[in-house]
Amino acid sequence: MQRIEHVKDQLLLHSGDVTDAQRVARIINDVCPHHVYNLADQDHVGKSRDNPALAVQVTYGGAANILEACYQKCSR
């Protein structure tokens, strides 16, 4: 949070796990954002190497969940 202290009043932050498609969809539906920034990723190379399936699930699966939720929201 220290890194975004200077802009935190301009942001609406939500907690969740990008690998949880239902949670992602709920947030997208509740907020109906104009912009979405996905910064989710494995932040430690060693952990990514130790558990590559999780790294793929977070990096690619998480992005797919966000895109699908946005698509479902916009296609109504």
CSV table of N, CA, C and O in Angstrom, one decimal:
chain,number,residue,atom,x,y,z
A,1,MET,N,0.8,-1.2,0.0
A,1,MET,CA,0.0,0.0,0.0
A,1,MET,C,0.9,1.3,0.0
A,1,MET,O,0.4,2.3,-0.5
A,2,GLN,N,2.1,1.2,0.5
A,2,GLN,CA,3.0,2.3,0.5
A,2,GLN,C,3.2,2.9,-0.9
A,2,GLN,O,3.4,4.1,-1.1
A,3,ARG,N,3.3,2.0,-1.8
A,3,ARG,CA,3.7,2.4,-3.2
A,3,ARG,C,2.5,3.1,-3.9
A,3,ARG,O,2.8,3.9,-4.8
A,4,ILE,N,1.3,3.0,-3.4
A,4,ILE,CA,0.2,3.7,-4.0
A,4,ILE,C,-0.4,4.7,-3.1
A,4,ILE,O,-1.5,5.3,-3.3
A,5,GLU,N,0.3,5.0,-2.0
A,5,GLU,CA,-0.2,6.0,-1.0
A,5,GLU,C,-0.6,7.3,-1.7
A,5,GLU,O,-1.6,7.9,-1.3
A,6,HIS,N,0.1,7.8,-2.6
A,6,HIS,CA,-0.1,9.1,-3.3
A,6,HIS,C,-1.4,9.1,-4.2
A,6,HIS,O,-1.8,10.1,-4.6
A,7,VAL,N,-1.9,7.9,-4.5
A,7,VAL,CA,-3.1,7.9,-5.4
A,7,VAL,C,-4.2,7.0,-4.8
A,7,VAL,O,-5.2,6.8,-5.5
A,8,LYS,N,-4.1,6.6,-3.6
A,8,LYS,CA,-5.1,5.6,-3.1
A,8,LYS,C,-6.5,6.2,-3.0
A,8,LYS,O,-7.5,5.5,-3.1
A,9,ASP,N,-6.6,7.6,-2.9
A,9,ASP,CA,-7.9,8.2,-2.8
A,9,ASP,C,-8.6,8.2,-4.2
A,9,ASP,O,-9.8,8.4,-4.3
A,10,GLN,N,-7.8,7.9,-5.2
A,10,GLN,CA,-8.4,7.9,-6.6
A,10,GLN,C,-8.7,6.5,-7.0
A,10,GLN,O,-9.2,6.3,-8.1
A,11,LEU,N,-8.4,5.5,-6.2
A,11,LEU,CA,-8.6,4.1,-6.6
A,11,LEU,C,-9.7,3.5,-5.8
A,11,LEU,O,-10.0,3.9,-4.6
A,12,LEU,N,-10.3,2.5,-6.4
A,12,LEU,CA,-11.3,1.7,-5.7
A,12,LEU,C,-10.7,0.2,-5.7
A,12,LEU,O,-10.7,-0.4,-6.7
A,13,LEU,N,-10.2,-0.2,-4.6
A,13,LEU,CA,-9.5,-1.5,-4.5
A,13,LEU,C,-10.5,-2.6,-4.0
A,13,LEU,O,-11.3,-2.3,-3.1
A,14,HIS,N,-10.3,-3.7,-4.5
A,14,HIS,CA,-11.1,-4.9,-4.1
A,14,HIS,C,-10.2,-6.1,-3.9
A,14,HIS,O,-9.3,-6.3,-4.6
A,15,SER,N,-10.4,-6.8,-2.8
A,15,SER,CA,-9.7,-8.0,-2.5
A,15,SER,C,-10.3,-9.2,-3.2
A,15,SER,O,-11.5,-9.3,-3.3
A,16,GLY,N,-9.5,-10.1,-3.6
A,16,GLY,CA,-9.9,-11.3,-4.2
A,16,GLY,C,-8.8,-12.1,-4.9
A,16,GLY,O,-7.7,-11.6,-4.9
A,17,ASP,N,-9.1,-13.2,-5.3
A,17,ASP,CA,-8.2,-14.1,-6.0
A,17,ASP,C,-8.6,-14.2,-7.4
A,17,ASP,O,-9.7,-14.6,-7.8
A,18,VAL,N,-7.7,-13.8,-8.3
A,18,VAL,CA,-8.0,-13.8,-9.8
A,18,VAL,C,-8.3,-15.2,-10.3
A,18,VAL,O,-8.9,-15.4,-11.3
A,19,THR,N,-7.9,-16.2,-9.5
A,19,THR,CA,-8.1,-17.6,-10.0
A,19,THR,C,-9.6,-18.0,-9.6
A,19,THR,O,-10.0,-19.1,-10.0
A,20,ASP,N,-10.2,-17.2,-8.8
A,20,ASP,CA,-11.6,-17.5,-8.4
A,20,ASP,C,-12.6,-16.7,-9.4
A,20,ASP,O,-12.9,-15.6,-9.2
A,21,ALA,N,-13.0,-17.4,-10.4
A,21,ALA,CA,-13.8,-16.8,-11.5
A,21,ALA,C,-15.1,-16.2,-11.0
A,21,ALA,O,-15.5,-15.1,-11.4
A,22,GLN,N,-15.7,-16.8,-10.0
A,22,GLN,CA,-17.0,-16.2,-9.4
A,22,GLN,C,-16.7,-14.9,-8.7
A,22,GLN,O,-17.5,-14.0,-8.8
A,23,ARG,N,-15.6,-14.9,-7.9
A,23,ARG,CA,-15.3,-13.6,-7.2
A,23,ARG,C,-15.0,-12.5,-8.2
A,23,ARG,O,-15.4,-11.4,-8.0
A,24,VAL,N,-14.2,-12.8,-9.2
A,24,VAL,CA,-13.9,-11.8,-10.2
A,24,VAL,C,-15.1,-11.3,-10.9
A,24,VAL,O,-15.3,-10.1,-11.1
A,25,ALA,N,-16.0,-12.2,-11.3
A,25,ALA,CA,-17.3,-11.8,-11.9
A,25,ALA,C,-18.1,-11.0,-11.0
A,25,ALA,O,-18.7,-10.0,-11.5
A,26,ARG,N,-18.2,-11.3,-9.8
A,26,ARG,CA,-18.9,-10.5,-8.8
A,26,ARG,C,-18.4,-9.1,-8.7
A,26,ARG,O,-19.2,-8.1,-8.7
A,27,ILE,N,-17.1,-8.9,-8.6
A,27,ILE,CA,-16.5,-7.6,-8.5
A,27,ILE,C,-16.8,-6.8,-9.8
A,27,ILE,O,-17.2,-5.7,-9.7
A,28,ILE,N,-16.6,-7.4,-10.9
A,28,ILE,CA,-16.8,-6.7,-12.2
A,28,ILE,C,-18.3,-6.3,-12.3
A,28,ILE,O,-18.6,-5.2,-12.7
A,29,ASN,N,-19.2,-7.2,-11.9
A,29,ASN,CA,-20.6,-6.9,-11.9
A,29,ASN,C,-21.0,-5.8,-10.9
A,29,ASN,O,-21.8,-4.9,-11.3
A,30,ASP,N,-20.4,-5.8,-9.8
A,30,ASP,CA,-20.7,-4.8,-8.7
A,30,ASP,C,-20.2,-3.4,-9.1
A,30,ASP,O,-20.8,-2.4,-8.9
A,31,VAL,N,-19.0,-3.4,-9.6
A,31,VAL,CA,-18.3,-2.1,-9.9
A,31,VAL,C,-18.6,-1.5,-11.2
A,31,VAL,O,-18.7,-0.3,-11.4
A,32,CYS,N,-18.7,-2.4,-12.2
A,32,CYS,CA,-19.0,-2.0,-13.6
A,32,CYS,C,-17.9,-1.0,-14.0
A,32,CYS,O,-18.2,0.2,-14.4
A,33,PRO,N,-16.6,-1.4,-14.0
A,33,PRO,CA,-15.5,-0.4,-14.2
A,33,PRO,C,-15.4,0.0,-15.7
A,33,PRO,O,-15.8,-0.8,-16.6
A,34,HIS,N,-14.9,1.1,-15.9
A,34,HIS,CA,-14.6,1.6,-17.3
A,34,HIS,C,-13.2,1.1,-17.7
A,34,HIS,O,-12.9,0.9,-18.9
A,35,HIS,N,-12.3,0.9,-16.7
A,35,HIS,CA,-11.0,0.4,-17.0
A,35,HIS,C,-10.7,-0.7,-16.0
A,35,HIS,O,-11.1,-0.6,-14.8
A,36,VAL,N,-9.9,-1.7,-16.4
A,36,VAL,CA,-9.4,-2.8,-15.5
A,36,VAL,C,-8.0,-3.0,-15.8
A,36,VAL,O,-7.5,-3.1,-16.9
A,37,TYR,N,-7.2,-3.0,-14.7
A,37,TYR,CA,-5.8,-3.2,-14.8
A,37,TYR,C,-5.5,-4.5,-14.0
A,37,TYR,O,-5.8,-4.6,-12.8
A,38,ASN,N,-4.9,-5.4,-14.7
A,38,ASN,CA,-4.5,-6.7,-14.0
A,38,ASN,C,-3.0,-6.7,-13.7
A,38,ASN,O,-2.2,-6.8,-14.6
A,39,LEU,N,-2.7,-6.6,-12.5
A,39,LEU,CA,-1.3,-6.7,-12.0
A,39,LEU,C,-1.0,-8.0,-11.3
A,39,LEU,O,0.1,-8.1,-10.7
A,40,ALA,N,-1.9,-8.9,-11.4
A,40,ALA,CA,-1.7,-10.2,-10.7
A,40,ALA,C,-0.6,-11.0,-11.4
A,40,ALA,O,-0.7,-11.1,-12.6
A,41,ASP,N,0.3,-11.5,-10.6
A,41,ASP,CA,1.4,-12.4,-11.2
A,41,ASP,C,2.1,-13.0,-10.0
A,41,ASP,O,2.1,-12.5,-8.9
A,42,GLN,N,2.9,-14.0,-10.3
A,42,GLN,CA,3.8,-14.5,-9.3
A,42,GLN,C,5.0,-13.5,-9.2
A,42,GLN,O,5.6,-13.2,-10.2
A,43,ASP,N,5.2,-13.0,-8.0
A,43,ASP,CA,6.2,-12.0,-7.9
A,43,ASP,C,7.6,-12.5,-7.5
A,43,ASP,O,8.5,-11.7,-7.3
A,44,HIS,N,7.7,-13.8,-7.4
A,44,HIS,CA,9.0,-14.4,-7.0
A,44,HIS,C,9.3,-15.5,-8.0
A,44,HIS,O,8.6,-16.5,-8.1
A,45,VAL,N,10.4,-15.3,-8.7
A,45,VAL,CA,10.8,-16.3,-9.7
A,45,VAL,C,11.0,-17.7,-9.2
A,45,VAL,O,10.5,-18.7,-9.8
A,46,GLY,N,11.5,-17.8,-8.0
A,46,GLY,CA,11.7,-19.1,-7.4
A,46,GLY,C,10.4,-19.8,-7.1
A,46,GLY,O,10.3,-21.0,-7.3
A,47,LYS,N,9.4,-19.1,-6.6
A,47,LYS,CA,8.1,-19.7,-6.4
A,47,LYS,C,7.5,-20.1,-7.7
A,47,LYS,O,6.8,-21.1,-7.7
A,48,SER,N,7.6,-19.3,-8.7
A,48,SER,CA,7.1,-19.7,-10.0
A,48,SER,C,7.7,-21.0,-10.5
A,48,SER,O,7.1,-21.8,-11.1
A,49,ARG,N,9.0,-21.1,-10.3
A,49,ARG,CA,9.7,-22.3,-10.7
A,49,ARG,C,9.3,-23.5,-9.9
A,49,ARG,O,9.2,-24.6,-10.4
A,50,ASP,N,9.1,-23.3,-8.6
A,50,ASP,CA,8.7,-24.4,-7.7
A,50,ASP,C,7.3,-24.9,-8.0
A,50,ASP,O,7.0,-26.1,-7.8
A,51,ASN,N,6.4,-24.0,-8.4
A,51,ASN,CA,5.0,-24.4,-8.7
A,51,ASN,C,4.6,-23.7,-10.0
A,51,ASN,O,3.8,-22.8,-10.0
A,52,PRO,N,5.0,-24.2,-11.1
A,52,PRO,CA,4.7,-23.6,-12.4
A,52,PRO,C,3.2,-23.7,-12.7
A,52,PRO,O,2.7,-22.8,-13.4
A,53,ALA,N,2.5,-24.7,-12.2
A,53,ALA,CA,1.1,-24.8,-12.5
A,53,ALA,C,0.3,-23.6,-11.9
A,53,ALA,O,-0.6,-23.0,-12.5
A,54,LEU,N,0.7,-23.2,-10.7
A,54,LEU,CA,0.1,-22.1,-10.0
A,54,LEU,C,0.4,-20.8,-10.7
A,54,LEU,O,-0.4,-19.9,-10.9
A,55,ALA,N,1.7,-20.7,-11.2
A,55,ALA,CA,2.1,-19.5,-11.9
A,55,ALA,C,1.2,-19.3,-13.2
A,55,ALA,O,0.8,-18.2,-13.5
A,56,VAL,N,1.0,-20.4,-13.9
A,56,VAL,CA,0.2,-20.3,-15.1
A,56,VAL,C,-1.2,-20.0,-14.7
A,56,VAL,O,-1.9,-19.2,-15.4
A,57,GLN,N,-1.7,-20.6,-13.7
A,57,GLN,CA,-3.1,-20.4,-13.3
A,57,GLN,C,-3.4,-19.0,-12.9
A,57,GLN,O,-4.4,-18.4,-13.3
A,58,VAL,N,-2.4,-18.4,-12.2
A,58,VAL,CA,-2.6,-16.9,-11.8
A,58,VAL,C,-2.4,-16.0,-13.0
A,58,VAL,O,-3.2,-15.2,-13.3
A,59,THR,N,-1.3,-16.2,-13.7
A,59,THR,CA,-1.0,-15.3,-14.8
A,59,THR,C,-1.9,-15.4,-16.0
A,59,THR,O,-2.4,-14.4,-16.5
A,60,TYR,N,-2.2,-16.6,-16.5
A,60,TYR,CA,-3.1,-16.7,-17.6
A,60,TYR,C,-4.5,-17.0,-17.3
A,60,TYR,O,-5.4,-16.4,-17.8
A,61,GLY,N,-4.7,-17.9,-16.3
A,61,GLY,CA,-6.1,-18.2,-15.9
A,61,GLY,C,-6.8,-16.9,-15.2
A,61,GLY,O,-8.0,-16.7,-15.5
A,62,GLY,N,-6.0,-16.2,-14.5
A,62,GLY,CA,-6.5,-15.0,-13.9
A,62,GLY,C,-6.9,-14.0,-14.9
A,62,GLY,O,-8.0,-13.4,-14.8
A,63,ALA,N,-6.1,-13.8,-15.9
A,63,ALA,CA,-6.4,-12.8,-17.0
A,63,ALA,C,-7.6,-13.3,-17.7
A,63,ALA,O,-8.5,-12.5,-18.1
A,64,ALA,N,-7.7,-14.6,-18.0
A,64,ALA,CA,-8.9,-15.2,-18.7
A,64,ALA,C,-10.2,-14.9,-17.9
A,64,ALA,O,-11.2,-14.6,-18.4
A,65,ASN,N,-10.1,-15.1,-16.5
A,65,ASN,CA,-11.3,-14.8,-15.7
A,65,ASN,C,-11.7,-13.4,-15.7
A,65,ASN,O,-12.9,-13.1,-15.8
A,66,ILE,N,-10.7,-12.5,-15.7
A,66,ILE,CA,-11.1,-11.0,-15.8
A,66,ILE,C,-11.7,-10.7,-17.2
A,66,ILE,O,-12.7,-10.0,-17.2
A,67,LEU,N,-11.1,-11.2,-18.2
A,67,LEU,CA,-11.6,-10.9,-19.6
A,67,LEU,C,-13.0,-11.5,-19.7
A,67,LEU,O,-13.9,-10.9,-20.3
A,68,GLU,N,-13.2,-12.7,-19.2
A,68,GLU,CA,-14.5,-13.4,-19.4
A,68,GLU,C,-15.6,-12.6,-18.6
A,68,GLU,O,-16.7,-12.4,-19.1
A,69,ALA,N,-15.2,-12.1,-17.4
A,69,ALA,CA,-16.2,-11.4,-16.6
A,69,ALA,C,-16.5,-10.0,-17.3
A,69,ALA,O,-17.7,-9.6,-17.3
A,70,CYS,N,-15.5,-9.4,-17.9
A,70,CYS,CA,-15.8,-8.1,-18.6
A,70,CYS,C,-16.7,-8.4,-19.8
A,70,CYS,O,-17.6,-7.7,-20.1
A,71,TYR,N,-16.4,-9.5,-20.5
A,71,TYR,CA,-17.1,-9.8,-21.7
A,71,TYR,C,-18.6,-10.1,-21.3
A,71,TYR,O,-19.5,-9.6,-22.0
A,72,GLN,N,-18.8,-10.9,-20.3
A,72,GLN,CA,-20.2,-11.2,-19.8
A,72,GLN,C,-20.9,-9.9,-19.4
A,72,GLN,O,-22.1,-9.8,-19.7
A,73,LYS,N,-20.2,-9.0,-18.7
A,73,LYS,CA,-20.9,-7.8,-18.3
A,73,LYS,C,-21.2,-6.9,-19.5
A,73,LYS,O,-22.3,-6.3,-19.5
A,74,CYS,N,-20.4,-6.8,-20.4
A,74,CYS,CA,-20.6,-5.9,-21.6
A,74,CYS,C,-21.5,-6.5,-22.6
A,74,CYS,O,-22.1,-5.8,-23.4
A,75,SER,N,-21.7,-7.8,-22.6
A,75,SER,CA,-22.5,-8.4,-23.7
A,75,SER,C,-24.0,-8.5,-23.3
A,75,SER,O,-24.8,-9.0,-24.0
A,76,ARG,N,-24.3,-7.9,-22.1
A,76,ARG,CA,-25.7,-7.9,-21.7
A,76,ARG,C,-26.5,-6.8,-22.3
A,76,ARG,O,-26.0,-5.7,-22.6
